[in-house]
Short mmCIF file of C-alpha atoms and ligand atoms in Angstrom, two decimals:
data_model
loop_
_atom_site.label_atom_id
_atom_site.label_comp_id
_atom_site.label_asym_id
_atom_site.label_seq_id
_atom_site.Cartn_x
_atom_site.Cartn_y
_atom_site.Cartn_z
CA MET A 1 -0.31 0.04 -0.31
CA VAL A 2 2.62 2.28 1.08
CA ALA A 3 3.74 2.83 -2.68
CA ARG A 4 5.78 6.18 -1.99
CA VAL A 5 8.55 6.81 1.06
CA ILE A 6 9.54 10.00 1.48
CA PRO A 7 12.30 10.24 4.00
CA VAL A 8 12.72 12.04 6.63
CA SER A 9 14.94 13.93 8.59
CA PRO A 10 17.87 12.79 11.42
CA PHE A 11 16.12 13.38 14.15
CA ASP A 12 16.16 12.16 18.14
CA LEU A 13 12.98 11.21 19.35
CA VAL A 14 12.44 10.72 23.69
CA LEU A 15 10.15 8.64 24.68
CA PHE A 16 9.04 9.58 28.13
CA GLY A 17 6.76 7.36 29.02
CA ALA A 18 8.62 3.93 27.91
CA THR A 19 8.27 0.83 29.10
CA GLY A 20 4.77 1.85 29.62
CA ASP A 21 1.25 0.22 27.19
CA LEU A 22 1.67 2.50 24.85
CA ALA A 23 4.48 3.06 24.17
CA LEU A 24 5.44 -0.40 23.92
CA ARG A 25 1.87 -1.92 21.93
CA LYS A 26 1.86 1.72 19.76
CA VAL A 27 4.60 3.98 19.57
CA LEU A 28 7.76 1.61 18.84
CA PRO A 29 5.44 -0.44 16.84
CA ALA A 30 5.25 2.04 14.23
CA LEU A 31 8.61 3.58 14.17
CA ALA A 32 9.46 0.38 13.34
CA HIS A 33 7.87 -0.01 11.04
CA ARG A 34 8.88 3.18 9.15
CA PHE A 35 12.38 2.36 10.14
CA ALA A 36 11.98 -1.07 8.65
CA ASP A 37 10.47 0.27 5.10
CA GLY A 38 12.81 2.66 5.08
CA GLN A 39 12.10 6.42 5.96
CA MET A 40 14.14 6.63 8.89
CA PRO A 41 17.16 8.50 7.97
CA LYS A 42 20.73 7.18 9.04
CA GLY A 43 21.19 10.02 11.82
CA ALA A 44 17.43 8.67 13.58
CA ARG A 45 18.42 8.30 17.33
CA ILE A 46 15.14 7.52 19.85
CA ILE A 47 15.85 7.50 23.27
CA GLY A 48 13.75 6.00 26.05
CA ALA A 49 12.99 7.53 29.33
CA ALA A 50 10.68 5.47 31.98
CA ARG A 51 12.04 6.22 36.35
CA SER A 52 12.55 2.40 35.65
CA GLU A 53 16.87 1.44 36.30
CA MET A 54 17.87 -0.20 32.94
CA ASP A 55 20.91 -0.26 30.89
CA SER A 56 19.71 -0.01 26.61
CA ASP A 57 20.68 -3.06 25.81
CA THR A 58 18.14 -4.39 28.16
CA PHE A 59 15.47 -1.90 27.27
CA ARG A 60 16.40 -2.55 23.39
CA ALA A 61 16.02 -6.59 24.59
CA MET A 62 12.51 -5.74 26.38
CA VAL A 63 11.05 -3.50 22.94
CA GLY A 64 12.39 -6.36 21.33
CA LYS A 65 10.09 -8.44 23.19
CA ALA A 66 7.67 -6.29 22.55
CA LEU A 67 8.12 -6.49 18.87
CA ALA A 68 7.85 -9.86 17.81
CA ASP A 69 4.46 -9.81 20.04
CA THR A 70 2.52 -7.33 17.52
CA PRO A 71 0.78 -7.95 14.55
CA ASN A 72 2.57 -8.59 11.55
CA PRO A 73 5.89 -7.13 12.74
CA ALA A 74 8.50 -6.25 10.74
CA PRO A 75 10.81 -8.55 9.42
CA PRO A 76 14.05 -10.23 11.93
CA ALA A 77 16.26 -8.31 10.73
CA ARG A 78 15.15 -4.88 9.81
CA ARG A 79 13.73 -5.72 14.47
CA LYS A 80 16.96 -6.09 14.74
CA ALA A 81 17.98 -2.73 13.19
CA PHE A 82 15.55 -0.79 14.82
CA LEU A 83 16.86 -1.55 18.02
CA ALA A 84 20.62 -0.72 16.73
CA ARG A 85 18.71 2.78 16.93
CA LEU A 86 17.44 2.79 20.80
CA ASP A 87 19.08 3.92 23.66
CA TYR A 88 17.50 4.72 27.18
CA VAL A 89 17.81 6.96 29.88
CA THR A 90 17.04 5.65 34.09
CA LEU A 91 14.62 9.32 34.26
CA ASP A 92 12.10 10.43 37.02
CA ALA A 93 10.11 13.01 35.34
CA ARG A 94 9.16 14.94 39.17
CA GLY A 95 12.97 15.04 39.83
CA ASP A 96 16.23 15.88 38.73
CA ALA A 97 18.30 12.16 38.28
CA GLY A 98 18.79 10.81 34.91
CA TRP A 99 17.97 14.70 33.53
CA GLN A 100 21.23 15.23 32.77
CA VAL A 101 22.25 12.01 31.63
CA LEU A 102 19.56 13.00 28.80
CA ARG A 103 21.09 16.34 27.52
CA ASP A 104 24.66 14.87 25.86
CA GLN A 105 22.40 12.68 24.05
CA LEU A 106 21.03 15.10 22.24
CA ARG A 107 22.82 16.54 19.99
CA GLY A 108 22.52 20.28 18.77
CA ASP A 109 21.98 20.46 14.65
CA VAL A 110 18.58 17.79 14.10
CA ILE A 111 15.04 17.45 14.73
CA ARG A 112 13.62 16.60 19.06
CA ALA A 113 10.70 15.76 19.78
CA PHE A 114 9.13 14.56 22.93
CA TYR A 115 6.31 11.92 22.92
CA PHE A 116 5.15 11.98 26.35
CA SER A 117 3.51 8.38 26.87
CA VAL A 118 3.35 8.78 30.38
CA ALA A 119 0.18 10.02 32.52
CA PRO A 120 -1.22 13.41 31.92
CA GLY A 121 -0.14 13.66 35.58
CA LEU A 122 3.16 14.27 34.61
CA PHE A 123 2.81 16.15 32.03
CA GLU A 124 4.11 19.09 33.65
CA PRO A 125 6.37 18.30 35.48
CA LEU A 126 8.66 16.85 32.10
CA ALA A 127 7.24 20.29 30.42
CA GLU A 128 9.17 22.36 32.99
CA ARG A 129 12.30 19.99 32.86
CA LEU A 130 12.73 20.36 29.12
CA ASP A 131 11.66 23.96 29.68
CA ARG A 132 14.32 24.49 32.89
CA TRP A 133 16.91 21.80 31.00
CA ALA A 134 17.39 24.17 28.55
CA LEU A 135 16.47 20.81 26.14
CA VAL A 136 14.08 23.08 23.80
CA THR A 137 15.58 24.26 20.22
CA PRO A 138 13.98 25.81 17.57
CA ASP A 139 13.77 22.92 15.26
CA THR A 140 11.57 20.28 18.24
CA ARG A 141 8.05 19.60 19.01
CA VAL A 142 6.62 17.36 22.41
CA VAL A 143 3.94 15.09 21.36
CA VAL A 144 0.95 15.00 24.05
CA GLU A 145 -0.65 11.77 24.48
CA LYS A 146 -5.67 12.09 25.29
CA PRO A 147 -6.54 12.16 27.97
CA PHE A 148 -6.10 15.93 26.75
CA GLY A 149 -7.34 17.32 29.77
CA HIS A 150 -11.21 16.93 31.44
CA ASP A 151 -13.76 18.91 31.37
CA LEU A 152 -12.84 22.82 29.35
CA ASP A 153 -11.01 24.20 32.57
CA SER A 154 -7.97 21.49 33.08
CA ALA A 155 -7.63 22.02 29.14
CA GLN A 156 -7.25 25.63 29.39
CA ALA A 157 -4.69 25.07 31.65
CA LEU A 158 -3.30 21.89 30.36
CA ASN A 159 -3.16 25.05 27.58
CA THR A 160 -1.61 27.84 29.13
CA MET A 161 1.06 25.12 30.99
CA LEU A 162 2.01 24.18 27.60
CA ALA A 163 2.02 27.55 25.96
CA ARG A 164 4.28 28.65 29.07
CA HIS A 165 7.06 25.83 27.44
CA PHE A 166 6.22 26.50 23.78
CA THR A 167 4.03 27.21 20.53
CA GLU A 168 1.35 26.37 19.52
CA ALA A 169 3.80 25.49 16.50
CA GLN A 170 5.53 22.95 18.27
CA ILE A 171 2.76 20.97 20.85
CA TYR A 172 0.95 17.41 19.20
CA ARG A 173 -2.25 16.92 20.60
CA ILE A 174 -1.89 13.17 19.88
CA ASP A 175 -5.56 12.07 18.25
CA HIS A 176 -5.01 8.72 16.37
CA TYR A 177 -7.64 8.97 14.39
CA LEU A 178 -6.55 10.99 13.00
CA GLY A 179 -4.21 9.20 11.82
CA LYS A 180 -6.37 6.64 9.79
CA GLU A 181 -5.91 6.24 5.97
CA THR A 182 -10.00 5.37 6.05
CA VAL A 183 -9.95 8.61 8.01
CA GLN A 184 -7.55 10.60 5.61
CA ASN A 185 -9.81 8.56 2.83
CA LEU A 186 -12.80 10.62 4.04
CA MET A 187 -10.83 14.14 3.02
CA ALA A 188 -9.88 11.99 -0.16
CA VAL A 189 -13.34 11.06 -1.29
CA ARG A 190 -15.33 14.66 -0.26
CA PHE A 191 -12.49 17.26 -1.28
CA ALA A 192 -10.59 15.67 -5.06
CA ASN A 193 -14.02 13.92 -6.49
CA ILE A 194 -16.59 16.64 -7.51
CA LEU A 195 -19.12 12.73 -7.28
CA PHE A 196 -20.33 13.55 -3.70
CA GLU A 197 -19.59 17.36 -3.10
CA PRO A 198 -22.50 18.38 -4.65
CA LEU A 199 -25.31 15.63 -2.44
CA TRP A 200 -23.53 17.63 0.80
CA ASN A 201 -25.55 18.59 2.72
CA ALA A 202 -29.32 18.82 4.50
CA ARG A 203 -31.21 19.52 0.49
CA PHE A 204 -29.71 16.18 -0.06
CA ILE A 205 -28.95 14.19 2.83
CA ASP A 206 -31.67 12.46 5.34
CA HIS A 207 -28.82 11.43 8.27
CA VAL A 208 -25.69 10.56 9.50
CA GLN A 209 -24.36 7.86 11.94
CA ILE A 210 -21.61 7.35 13.52
CA THR A 211 -20.13 3.73 15.22
CA VAL A 212 -17.54 3.46 17.01
CA ALA A 213 -18.27 -0.05 18.69
CA GLU A 214 -15.96 -2.01 21.07
CA SER A 215 -16.08 -5.93 21.50
CA GLY A 216 -13.95 -5.84 24.14
CA GLY A 217 -14.15 -4.42 27.82
CA VAL A 218 -12.97 -1.89 29.95
CA GLY A 219 -10.33 -4.01 31.44
CA GLY A 220 -7.60 -2.88 33.25
CA ARG A 221 -8.49 0.23 32.07
CA GLY A 222 -11.04 0.74 35.30
CA ALA A 223 -9.30 3.49 37.48
CA TYR A 224 -8.54 5.59 34.39
CA TYR A 225 -12.21 5.09 33.29
CA ASP A 226 -14.50 5.42 37.32
CA GLY A 227 -14.90 9.01 35.74
CA ALA A 228 -14.32 9.60 32.54
CA GLY A 229 -16.46 7.15 30.81
CA ALA A 230 -17.46 6.71 26.46
CA MET A 231 -18.54 10.57 26.12
CA ARG A 232 -14.85 11.82 27.48
CA ASP A 233 -13.05 8.99 26.44
CA MET A 234 -14.75 8.75 23.12
CA VAL A 235 -16.89 11.27 22.20
CA GLN A 236 -15.24 13.87 23.19
CA ASN A 237 -12.50 13.76 21.21
CA HIS A 238 -12.20 10.48 18.08
CA LEU A 239 -16.21 11.13 17.18
CA MET A 240 -16.87 14.26 17.41
CA GLN A 241 -13.22 14.71 15.54
CA LEU A 242 -15.42 12.81 12.49
CA LEU A 243 -18.00 14.08 12.86
CA CYS A 244 -15.73 17.43 11.61
CA LEU A 245 -14.40 15.65 8.94
CA THR A 246 -17.92 14.67 7.67
CA ALA A 247 -19.51 18.02 7.95
CA MET A 248 -17.14 20.57 7.85
CA GLU A 249 -16.66 23.01 4.46
CA PRO A 250 -14.10 22.85 1.93
CA PRO A 251 -10.99 23.91 2.82
CA HIS A 252 -8.87 26.16 0.59
CA ARG A 253 -6.11 24.02 1.30
CA PHE A 254 -4.61 20.50 2.99
CA ASP A 255 -2.63 22.45 5.70
CA ALA A 256 -2.60 22.57 9.07
CA ASP A 257 -4.87 25.59 10.19
CA ALA A 258 -7.30 25.80 6.99
CA MET A 259 -8.03 22.40 8.62
CA ARG A 260 -8.14 23.51 12.14
CA ASP A 261 -10.07 26.08 11.20
CA GLU A 262 -13.40 24.37 9.24
CA LYS A 263 -13.65 21.67 11.78
CA LEU A 264 -13.52 24.04 14.71
CA LYS A 265 -15.71 25.75 12.42
CA VAL A 266 -18.26 22.78 12.33
CA ILE A 267 -18.36 22.16 16.60
CA ARG A 268 -18.89 25.53 17.34
CA ALA A 269 -22.52 24.90 14.82
CA LEU A 270 -23.04 22.27 17.40
CA ASP A 271 -26.46 22.21 18.97
CA PRO A 272 -26.37 21.76 22.86
CA VAL A 273 -27.80 17.81 24.02
CA ALA A 274 -30.78 18.25 25.83
CA PRO A 275 -30.56 15.07 28.32
CA ASP A 276 -33.90 13.54 25.76
CA ARG A 277 -31.49 13.48 23.24
CA VAL A 278 -28.66 10.84 25.19
CA VAL A 279 -28.48 8.04 25.95
CA ARG A 280 -26.03 6.89 28.44
CA GLY A 281 -25.73 2.78 29.35
CA GLN A 282 -23.07 -0.50 30.56
CA TYR A 283 -23.14 -3.35 29.94
CA GLY A 284 -23.90 -6.11 32.27
CA ALA A 285 -22.38 -9.51 33.19
CA GLY A 286 -22.07 -11.82 30.08
CA GLU A 287 -20.06 -15.06 28.64
CA SER A 288 -18.15 -12.21 27.39
CA GLY A 289 -16.20 -11.21 31.05
CA PRO A 290 -17.95 -9.56 33.92
CA SER A 291 -20.17 -6.25 34.30
CA LEU A 292 -19.39 -2.51 33.90
CA LEU A 293 -19.22 -2.03 37.98
CA ASP A 294 -17.73 -5.21 38.60
CA GLU A 295 -14.39 -4.10 36.03
CA LEU A 296 -15.35 -0.44 38.02
CA GLY A 297 -14.56 -2.34 41.14
CA ASN A 298 -17.18 0.22 41.96
CA PRO A 299 -21.27 -1.28 42.49
CA GLY A 300 -22.30 2.24 42.97
CA SER A 301 -20.72 3.88 39.53
CA ASP A 302 -22.78 6.55 36.75
CA THR A 303 -19.75 6.09 34.23
CA GLU A 304 -21.45 5.19 30.37
CA SER A 305 -20.18 2.74 28.86
CA TYR A 306 -21.66 2.51 25.74
CA ILE A 307 -23.49 7.37 25.05
CA ALA A 308 -25.75 7.82 21.55
CA LEU A 309 -26.45 11.47 21.18
CA LYS A 310 -28.65 13.47 18.67
CA VAL A 311 -26.39 16.09 17.18
CA GLY A 312 -28.08 19.03 15.53
CA ILE A 313 -25.51 21.64 13.08
CA SER A 314 -26.72 24.98 13.40
CA ASN A 315 -25.08 26.59 10.17
CA TRP A 316 -25.76 26.86 6.58
CA ARG A 317 -25.19 23.29 5.35
CA TRP A 318 -26.43 21.39 7.49
CA LYS A 319 -29.81 22.53 10.17
CA GLY A 320 -32.07 20.35 10.03
CA THR A 321 -29.82 16.71 9.26
CA PRO A 322 -29.07 15.05 12.37
CA PHE A 323 -25.73 13.65 13.16
CA TYR A 324 -26.33 10.53 15.59
CA LEU A 325 -23.80 9.47 17.21
CA ARG A 326 -23.00 5.85 19.57
CA THR A 327 -19.75 5.06 21.18
CA GLY A 328 -19.60 1.77 22.43
CA LYS A 329 -17.92 -0.88 25.23
CA ARG A 330 -18.91 -5.19 24.98
CA LEU A 331 -20.76 -4.24 22.25
CA ALA A 332 -22.11 -7.27 19.28
CA ALA A 333 -18.00 -6.53 16.93
CA ARG A 334 -15.46 -4.01 16.63
CA VAL A 335 -17.32 -1.80 13.94
CA SER A 336 -16.25 2.29 13.19
CA GLU A 337 -18.82 3.75 10.65
CA ILE A 338 -19.28 7.03 9.50
CA ALA A 339 -22.56 6.22 7.08
CA VAL A 340 -24.07 8.75 4.97
CA THR A 341 -27.59 7.69 4.24
CA PHE A 342 -29.74 10.94 0.87
CA ARG A 343 -32.32 11.84 1.11
CA ASP A 344 -35.21 9.77 -1.20
CA PRO A 345 -35.59 10.94 -4.91
CA PRO A 346 -38.34 13.26 -4.81
CA HIS A 347 -40.14 11.26 -7.12
CA SER A 348 -41.00 7.82 -8.24
CA ILE A 349 -40.62 6.98 -11.31
CA PHE A 350 -41.73 3.11 -10.43
CA GLY A 351 -45.24 4.21 -8.64
CA GLU A 352 -45.94 3.98 -5.39
CA ASN A 353 -45.49 -0.34 -4.83
CA ALA A 354 -41.18 0.12 -5.57
CA ARG A 355 -39.83 -0.96 -2.45
CA TRP A 356 -37.14 1.96 -1.66
CA ARG A 357 -34.47 1.89 0.40
CA GLU A 358 -32.03 4.58 1.09
CA ASN A 359 -28.26 5.18 -0.42
CA VAL A 360 -26.30 5.23 1.99
CA LEU A 361 -22.54 5.22 2.06
CA VAL A 362 -20.54 3.32 4.51
CA ILE A 363 -17.09 4.57 5.71
CA ARG A 364 -15.83 2.10 7.36
CA LEU A 365 -13.38 2.26 9.43
CA GLN A 366 -13.22 -0.52 11.13
CA PRO A 367 -12.99 -3.96 10.35
CA ASP A 368 -11.92 -4.06 6.72
CA GLU A 369 -11.66 -0.24 5.94
CA GLY A 370 -13.04 0.71 2.71
CA MET A 371 -16.48 2.44 1.23
CA ASP A 372 -19.26 1.02 0.61
CA LEU A 373 -22.27 2.38 -1.22
CA ARG A 374 -25.26 2.30 -1.33
CA VAL A 375 -27.42 2.18 -4.61
CA MET A 376 -30.63 1.61 -6.02
CA ILE A 377 -30.88 -0.85 -9.64
CA LYS A 378 -32.98 -3.64 -10.94
CA GLU A 379 -33.65 -6.22 -9.07
CA PRO A 380 -33.07 -9.60 -12.26
CA GLY A 381 -35.61 -11.55 -14.24
CA PRO A 382 -38.44 -10.67 -16.19
CA GLY A 383 -41.88 -10.04 -13.81
CA GLY A 384 -41.97 -6.01 -14.19
CA MET A 385 -39.70 -3.39 -12.35
CA ARG A 386 -38.33 -4.91 -9.30
CA LEU A 387 -35.84 -2.30 -7.25
CA LYS A 388 -33.20 -4.34 -5.15
CA ASP A 389 -30.61 -2.67 -3.13
CA VAL A 390 -26.88 -3.53 -3.85
CA ALA A 391 -23.58 -2.69 -2.46
CA LEU A 392 -20.67 -0.80 -4.56
CA ASP A 393 -18.27 -2.49 -1.65
CA MET A 394 -14.38 -1.43 -1.41
CA SER A 395 -11.85 -3.58 0.47
CA PHE A 396 -9.43 -0.65 0.36
CA ALA A 397 -7.17 -3.91 0.88
CA GLU A 398 -7.91 -5.52 -2.14
CA ALA A 399 -8.59 -2.60 -4.68
CA LEU A 400 -4.97 -1.38 -4.17
CA GLY A 401 -4.04 -5.25 -4.99
CA ASP A 402 -1.61 -5.38 -2.80
CA ASP A 403 -1.08 -7.23 0.97
CA THR A 404 0.89 -4.70 2.33
CA PRO A 405 -0.74 -4.03 5.84
CA ILE A 406 -2.92 -0.25 6.04
CA PRO A 407 0.30 0.77 8.22
CA ASP A 408 -1.32 1.94 11.68
CA ALA A 409 -2.30 5.57 12.58
CA TYR A 410 0.89 6.16 14.72
CA GLU A 411 3.14 5.63 11.97
CA ARG A 412 1.95 8.87 10.13
CA LEU A 413 1.53 10.59 12.78
CA ILE A 414 5.13 10.17 14.75
CA MET A 415 5.92 10.43 10.69
CA ASP A 416 3.97 14.27 11.27
CA VAL A 417 5.76 15.34 14.14
CA ILE A 418 9.06 14.72 12.29
CA ARG A 419 8.54 15.91 9.45
CA GLY A 420 6.51 18.96 11.29
CA ASN A 421 4.02 18.49 9.40
CA GLN A 422 0.32 19.23 12.09
CA THR A 423 -2.85 18.91 9.78
CA LEU A 424 -3.57 15.77 11.88
CA PHE A 425 -3.28 16.96 14.82
CA MET A 426 -5.82 19.32 17.32
CA ARG A 427 -4.98 22.58 17.16
CA GLY A 428 -5.17 24.97 21.62
CA ASP A 429 -8.60 26.38 20.34
CA GLU A 430 -10.26 22.94 18.63
CA VAL A 431 -9.83 20.50 22.07
CA GLU A 432 -10.74 23.32 24.30
CA ALA A 433 -13.69 23.83 22.02
CA ALA A 434 -14.97 20.64 22.15
CA TRP A 435 -15.28 20.07 26.00
CA ALA A 436 -17.02 23.40 25.56
CA TRP A 437 -19.79 22.12 24.10
CA THR A 438 -19.09 18.82 25.83
CA ASP A 439 -19.15 19.91 29.09
CA PRO A 440 -22.94 21.54 29.51
CA VAL A 441 -24.42 17.64 28.19
CA ILE A 442 -22.45 16.34 30.89
CA ALA A 443 -23.87 19.10 33.06
CA ALA A 444 -27.33 18.62 31.86
CA TRP A 445 -28.27 15.17 32.20
CA ALA A 446 -26.28 15.23 35.54
CA GLN A 447 -28.68 17.90 36.83
CA ALA A 448 -31.77 15.61 35.54
CA GLY A 449 -29.94 12.95 37.33
CA LYS A 450 -30.55 10.11 34.59
CA ARG A 451 -28.84 7.32 35.06
CA PRO A 452 -27.08 5.24 32.64
CA LEU A 453 -29.28 1.67 32.00
CA ALA A 454 -27.71 -1.61 31.70
CA TYR A 455 -27.40 -3.51 28.34
CA ALA A 456 -26.51 -6.41 27.70
CA PRO A 457 -22.85 -7.12 26.65
CA GLY A 458 -23.05 -8.32 22.75
CA THR A 459 -25.89 -6.50 22.30
CA ALA A 460 -25.76 -3.23 19.84
CA GLY A 461 -26.52 -1.66 23.51
CA PRO A 462 -29.08 0.20 25.65
CA ASP A 463 -33.07 -0.51 23.51
CA ALA A 464 -33.90 3.75 24.35
CA ALA A 465 -31.64 4.12 21.29
CA ALA A 466 -33.11 2.68 18.94
CA ALA A 467 -36.10 4.37 20.59
CA LEU A 468 -33.66 7.29 20.23
CA LEU A 469 -34.26 6.84 16.30
CA LYS A 470 -36.79 5.15 15.90
CA ARG A 471 -39.60 8.67 17.35
CA ASP A 472 -37.90 10.26 14.21
CA GLY A 473 -38.26 7.39 11.38
CA ARG A 474 -35.08 6.00 11.33
CA ARG A 475 -32.72 3.66 12.19
CA TRP A 476 -29.71 2.34 13.02
CA ARG A 477 -26.85 0.13 11.27
CA GLU A 478 -26.48 -3.53 12.56
CA VAL A 479 -23.52 -3.15 14.72
CA LYS A 480 -21.69 -6.49 12.97
P1 NAP B 501 1.55 3.09 31.80
O1 NAP B 501 1.49 2.06 30.85
O2 NAP B 501 1.21 3.44 32.99
O3 NAP B 501 2.99 4.07 31.54
C1 NAP B 501 3.48 5.19 32.37
C2 NAP B 501 4.65 5.51 31.69
O4 NAP B 501 5.63 6.43 32.61
C3 NAP B 501 6.15 3.58 32.40
O5 NAP B 501 6.80 4.62 31.10
C4 NAP B 501 6.53 4.45 33.24
O6 NAP B 501 7.85 3.55 34.19
C5 NAP B 501 6.55 6.05 33.36
N1 NAP B 501 6.75 6.81 34.43
C6 NAP B 501 6.02 6.59 35.30
N2 NAP B 501 6.36 7.89 36.06
C7 NAP B 501 7.89 8.40 36.22
C8 NAP B 501 8.12 8.92 36.83
N3 NAP B 501 8.26 10.01 38.12
N4 NAP B 501 9.29 9.74 35.18
C9 NAP B 501 9.26 9.05 34.38
N5 NAP B 501 8.05 8.49 33.90
C10 NAP B 501 7.49 8.00 34.42
O7 NAP B 501 0.47 3.92 30.67
P2 NAP B 501 0.10 4.21 29.41
O8 NAP B 501 -0.86 3.26 29.15
O9 NAP B 501 1.33 3.56 28.15
O10 NAP B 501 -0.34 4.66 29.09
C11 NAP B 501 1.08 6.62 28.52
C12 NAP B 501 -0.48 7.75 27.92
O11 NAP B 501 -0.87 7.71 27.05
C13 NAP B 501 -1.26 8.58 29.42
O12 NAP B 501 -1.56 9.27 28.86
C14 NAP B 501 -2.78 7.36 28.64
O13 NAP B 501 -4.30 7.64 28.67
C15 NAP B 501 -2.06 7.76 27.27
N6 NAP B 501 -2.44 6.33 26.61
C16 NAP B 501 -2.78 5.69 26.50
C17 NAP B 501 -3.61 4.40 25.59
C18 NAP B 501 -3.15 3.05 25.73
O14 NAP B 501 -2.91 2.42 25.15
N7 NAP B 501 -3.07 2.25 26.62
C19 NAP B 501 -4.14 5.17 24.27
C20 NAP B 501 -3.93 6.64 24.32
C21 NAP B 501 -3.67 7.56 25.44
P3 NAP B 501 8.34 4.14 34.65
O15 NAP B 501 7.05 3.37 36.57
O16 NAP B 501 9.36 3.60 34.58
O17 NAP B 501 8.91 5.45 35.48
#
C-alpha cells in the first residue's frame, strides 16, 4: 500500500514513558515499521526514558520482545537493525535524576521530538524540566497523548501550561483517529471527487450515523475510565473529529490551519444536546466477562460504557440533518464507520409499490477499511420493474491490489511530527471548543439525574438507543 516512502530528516525522539503500555504496544512498533520501510534516515535515534533502572541493552531486549508480539511485525533483521537505534535513560519526570544524562545524549543539529507517553499528571513536570534543562530548541516538537483534560477548565489549564514552555507550532496533540488511513480517505473522497460534494448538505442528506463500537470491555483501565466514561473518552475527541471531517466546509488547502479552522467552525455550530437526546448505558455481566461496575470495582458508579446522541449542527449546510453518534464497549462487534444516508428521490417513476432503500455511503474505518455505496438497481428477471439495493463495496486492501498491511495511525502521525506537519493534530482552540460543547451535555444529564441504563454484552447497546432513532422514523445500522 505504501508506494512511496519519503525519508524524514534526522531526529532525536525522546519517548517519555518508554516502558509503558502505549509505548511498547503502539509507538515503538510504529517507529519500527517506519524504519523497516526505509523512512528513517541514518541520523534518526530514539531515546526511551522512564524511572525503571535499566541499561540500553535491557531496554532493547524489552522492545524486541514487544515488537515480536505485535501483529505483522517487521522482518527479524529489520527489527534488529531498528533496535540498534534505541537508547535508554533512567529518568524521573518529577525529580532531577537522569536529566543531565539525557541532555548529554541529545544532538544540537537535528530535530527533537519529546513524546509524552505518560500519565497526564506528568505533562507539567516534564514540560517544566525540558525548559529548565534548556532542551527546547527551535526545532523541537512535543507530542501530548490523550486525554487532553477532562473538562474545559482542565484543558484550558493544560494549554496555558504548555504555552509557557512551547509555541503552538511545537505542540502536537494526538488523536490517533486522525492518523487512520480511512479517516484521511474521507477527506479524499469528499474533496478530490466532484461526485459527492454537490450532494453533501441537508437538502440531499437525510442523516449521518457515526459508530465506534468495541467488543472488549474496560479491562485494566478501570481506574482511568471510572469518572471519564464514553463521552469524555471517545465522543469529545474521536467521534468529534469524525463528525468534523464529515461536516466541515472544504478548506482552501490541505494544511494545518486551513483544516483546523474549518473543523473549529463545525464544533462551534454544534447545538447543545438536551438529556432526552442522549442515551447512556452500562454493560452487564456475560460470557465475555464481568459487568462494567465489577470491572470498575465501584458498584455505585454513574460512568457510562455506552453513549448515543442526536446532534444538530446549526449552519446553512446542515440545519435539519441530524448526526447520530454512538460508541460503546462490549458490543456485538468491533466496528467503526461513518454512514451517510441520502434522501429519497423526489418522485418515484416506478409507482407507489416500488420498494425504496435509501442510498447510503458507508466509510468503514474498521474492520476491513473501505467504502460501500448502497445503490438501487433493477432486480434481474422478468416480472416487471422490481428494485433492489446492492452494494458497491470496496475494500481498500483489495482495490489497491496489495497485501501490505495498512499502516497503523501512529506510523503516519509520528512521521508527521518529525516533518513538522500539524494537519492531523488538534489545535488548542479546537480541543477547548470540543470541551465547551461536551461539558454542558454532561452537566445537563447530571442535573436531570439520569442514570445509565443496563445493556446486555454482545448486543447493540440499550434498547433506548434504538428508540432515539425510532421516534425520528429511522434505524441504527446493525452492529455486526
Ligand atoms: P503506563 O503503561 O502506566 O505507562 C506509564 C509510563 O510512564 C511508564 O513507562 C512509566 O515507567 C512512566 N513513568 C511513570 N512515572 C514516571 C515518572 N515520575 N518519571 C518518568 N516516567 C514515569 O501508561 P500507558 O497506558 O502507556 O499510557 C501513557 C499515556 O498515554 C497516558 O496519558 C494515557 O492516557 C495515554 N494513552 C494510552 C493508551 C493505551 O492504549 N495505553 C491509549 C491512548 C492514550 P516507570 O514506572 O518505569 O517510570
